[in-house]
Coordinates of C-alpha atoms in Angstrom, one line a residue:
M589 CA -23.0 6.3 -54.8
T590 CA -22.7 10.0 -54.0
G591 CA -19.0 10.3 -54.8
E592 CA -18.3 11.8 -51.4
P593 CA -15.2 10.6 -49.7
S594 CA -15.8 8.3 -46.8
R595 CA -15.4 9.8 -43.4
P596 CA -13.1 8.1 -40.7
A597 CA -14.9 6.4 -37.8
A598 CA -15.5 8.7 -34.9
R599 CA -13.3 8.3 -31.8
R600 CA -14.6 8.2 -28.3
R601 CA -14.7 11.7 -26.8
G602 CA -11.8 12.4 -24.5
R603 CA -9.5 9.7 -25.9
P604 CA -6.6 11.1 -28.0
A605 CA -5.7 9.0 -31.0
R606 CA -2.3 8.3 -29.7
A607 CA -3.7 7.0 -26.4
E608 CA -6.1 4.8 -28.2
A609 CA -3.3 3.4 -30.5
A610 CA -1.1 2.7 -27.6
E611 CA -3.7 1.1 -25.4
G612 CA -3.5 -2.5 -26.6
P613 CA -4.1 -5.6 -24.3
G614 CA -3.0 -5.2 -20.7
A615 CA -2.4 -1.5 -20.8
R616 CA -3.9 -0.9 -17.4
E617 CA -1.7 -3.5 -15.8
R618 CA 1.4 -2.1 -17.6
I619 CA 0.6 1.3 -16.2
L620 CA 0.2 0.0 -12.7
A621 CA 3.4 -2.0 -12.8
A622 CA 5.2 1.0 -14.2
A623 CA 3.7 3.2 -11.4
R624 CA 4.8 0.9 -8.7
A625 CA 8.4 0.9 -10.1
E626 CA 8.5 4.6 -10.6
F627 CA 7.2 5.4 -7.1
A628 CA 9.6 2.8 -5.6
E629 CA 12.6 4.2 -7.3
R630 CA 11.8 8.0 -7.3
G631 CA 9.4 8.5 -4.5
Y632 CA 6.1 10.4 -4.7
D633 CA 7.5 13.9 -5.3
K634 CA 9.9 13.0 -8.1
T635 CA 7.4 10.6 -10.0
S636 CA 5.3 12.2 -12.7
V637 CA 2.3 10.9 -14.8
R638 CA 4.4 11.5 -17.9
G639 CA 7.3 9.4 -16.5
I640 CA 4.9 6.6 -15.6
A641 CA 3.5 6.7 -19.1
K642 CA 6.9 6.6 -20.7
A643 CA 7.8 3.6 -18.5
A644 CA 4.6 1.8 -19.6
G645 CA 5.0 2.6 -23.1
V646 CA 1.7 4.5 -23.4
D647 CA 0.5 8.1 -23.8
A648 CA 0.1 10.1 -20.6
A649 CA -3.5 10.6 -21.5
L650 CA -4.2 6.9 -21.1
V651 CA -2.8 7.1 -17.6
H652 CA -5.3 9.8 -16.8
H653 CA -8.0 7.9 -18.5
Y654 CA -7.6 4.8 -16.3
F655 CA -6.5 6.4 -13.0
G656 CA -7.2 10.2 -13.1
T657 CA -4.6 12.2 -11.1
K658 CA -1.1 11.3 -9.9
E659 CA -2.6 10.9 -6.4
Q660 CA -5.1 8.3 -7.8
V661 CA -2.3 6.5 -9.6
F662 CA -0.4 6.3 -6.3
A663 CA -3.5 5.0 -4.4
A664 CA -4.0 2.2 -6.9
A665 CA -0.2 1.4 -6.9
I666 CA 0.1 1.3 -3.1
E667 CA -3.0 -0.8 -2.7
L668 CA -1.4 -3.4 -5.1
S669 CA 1.8 -3.1 -3.1
F670 CA 0.0 -3.3 0.2
A671 CA -2.0 -6.4 -0.9
P672 CA 0.0 -8.9 1.2
A673 CA -0.7 -6.9 4.4
L674 CA -4.4 -6.4 3.6
T675 CA -5.1 -10.1 4.7
M676 CA -4.0 -9.4 8.3
P677 CA -7.4 -9.1 9.7
D678 CA -8.3 -12.6 8.5
A679 CA -5.1 -13.9 9.8
I680 CA -5.3 -12.6 13.2
A681 CA -9.0 -13.5 13.5
G682 CA -8.4 -17.1 12.7
G683 CA -7.6 -18.6 16.1
A684 CA -8.1 -18.3 19.8
E685 CA -8.3 -14.9 21.4
A686 CA -5.3 -15.8 23.7
G687 CA -2.9 -15.7 20.8
V688 CA -4.1 -12.7 18.9
G689 CA -1.1 -10.6 19.8
E690 CA 1.5 -13.2 18.6
R691 CA -0.6 -13.8 15.3
M692 CA -0.6 -10.1 14.6
A693 CA 3.1 -9.7 15.2
R694 CA 4.1 -12.8 13.3
F695 CA 1.9 -11.8 10.3
V696 CA 3.2 -8.2 10.1
F697 CA 6.9 -9.1 10.5
G698 CA 6.4 -12.0 8.0
V699 CA 5.2 -9.6 5.3
W700 CA 8.3 -7.3 6.1
E701 CA 10.7 -10.2 6.1
N702 CA 9.5 -11.4 2.7
P703 CA 12.1 -10.3 0.0
V704 CA 9.1 -9.8 -2.5
S705 CA 6.9 -7.8 -0.5
R706 CA 9.4 -5.7 1.5
P707 CA 10.7 -3.3 -1.3
P708 CA 7.2 -2.1 -2.2
L709 CA 6.5 -1.5 1.5
L710 CA 9.8 0.4 1.9
A711 CA 8.8 2.6 -1.1
I712 CA 5.4 3.3 0.4
M713 CA 6.9 4.2 3.8
R714 CA 9.5 6.5 2.4
S715 CA 7.0 8.4 0.2
A716 CA 4.6 8.8 3.1
L717 CA 7.5 10.2 5.3
T718 CA 8.4 12.9 2.7
N719 CA 5.0 13.9 1.1
D720 CA 1.7 15.0 2.8
T721 CA -0.3 13.8 -0.2
A722 CA 1.2 10.3 -0.1
A723 CA 0.8 10.1 3.7
T724 CA -2.9 10.9 3.4
V725 CA -3.4 8.3 0.7
L726 CA -1.6 5.6 2.9
R727 CA -3.5 6.6 6.0
G728 CA -6.8 6.3 4.2
L729 CA -5.8 2.8 2.9
V730 CA -4.7 1.6 6.3
E731 CA -7.7 3.0 8.1
R732 CA -10.2 1.7 5.6
R733 CA -8.8 -1.7 4.7
L734 CA -6.9 -2.7 7.9
L735 CA -7.7 -1.0 11.1
Q736 CA -11.4 -0.7 10.8
R737 CA -11.6 -4.5 10.0
V738 CA -9.2 -5.3 12.9
A739 CA -11.3 -3.1 15.3
G740 CA -14.4 -4.9 14.3
E741 CA -13.1 -8.2 15.6
L742 CA -12.2 -6.8 19.0
H743 CA -14.4 -7.1 22.1
V744 CA -12.8 -4.3 24.2
P745 CA -13.6 -0.5 24.9
D746 CA -12.4 1.9 22.2
P747 CA -11.5 -0.9 19.6
E748 CA -10.4 1.6 17.0
F749 CA -7.9 3.2 19.5
R750 CA -6.7 -0.2 20.5
A751 CA -6.1 -1.3 16.9
Q752 CA -4.2 2.0 16.3
L753 CA -2.1 1.5 19.4
A754 CA -1.2 -2.1 18.1
A755 CA -0.4 -0.7 14.6
S756 CA 1.8 2.1 16.0
H757 CA 3.8 -0.4 17.9
L758 CA 4.5 -2.5 15.0
I759 CA 5.1 0.4 12.6
G760 CA 7.7 1.8 14.9
I761 CA 9.6 -1.4 15.1
A762 CA 9.4 -1.7 11.3
M763 CA 10.8 1.8 10.8
L764 CA 13.8 1.1 13.0
R765 CA 14.4 -2.5 11.7
Y766 CA 13.8 -2.1 8.0
V767 CA 13.9 1.6 7.1
V768 CA 16.4 3.2 9.4
K769 CA 18.2 -0.1 10.1
M770 CA 19.1 0.9 13.6
E771 CA 21.2 -1.6 15.5
P772 CA 20.6 -3.8 17.5
M773 CA 17.0 -3.9 16.2
A774 CA 18.0 -4.3 12.6
S775 CA 19.9 -7.6 13.2
A776 CA 17.9 -8.9 16.1
D777 CA 16.5 -12.4 15.9
L778 CA 12.9 -12.0 14.7
E779 CA 11.6 -14.8 17.1
E780 CA 13.0 -12.8 20.0
I781 CA 11.3 -9.7 18.8
I782 CA 8.0 -11.4 18.4
A783 CA 8.2 -12.9 21.9
M784 CA 8.8 -9.5 23.4
V785 CA 6.2 -7.7 21.4
A786 CA 3.4 -10.2 21.4
P787 CA 2.3 -9.7 25.1
T788 CA 2.1 -5.9 24.6
L789 CA -0.1 -6.4 21.5
Q790 CA -2.2 -8.9 23.4
R791 CA -2.9 -6.4 26.1
Y792 CA -3.8 -3.7 23.5
L793 CA -6.2 -5.9 21.8
T794 CA -7.9 -7.9 24.5
Q795 CA -7.5 -6.5 27.9
P796 CA -10.7 -4.8 29.3

């Protein structure tokens, strides 16, 4: 025994004591859920890392530890919110080429019509329309996880351009129907919309 007082255990560098104490089980998931809610309610511009941390019940340092910058938190949050739409390439590839336009329209509008998946998508669209950083993050996700995969399944010239044409058609309709809520588009029968849109998508995706 030397009589010297014992020293406290060393903390990991870069992790404030408050952040370590607040981490607990499921901290990353709580932060991500809080980020989705904050971005949905406030939009990208008015959401802060500090606000996300407060909503998740953690220190702001812990948000930075898991996700880095506000932009990176947003990217993780929208990828989670966008998850239902990310299976679209598999859905449209699972059938005969003659029905690819209808499958694409039915899948996309099905995601928008779902009361669970629609609010996060609305939040993403509104943020992307009002903030360049949010638009850049969304564009990267859509290109990387959706359009490149769709283009890889097409057997036509300029498949990336064709995939973008189809996506722009659907996004335009979604904007009018779900974001702007312009009549008569907002209250039109979904089957009627699909019937009118599917042949155009089919042409984009399959016509030589």
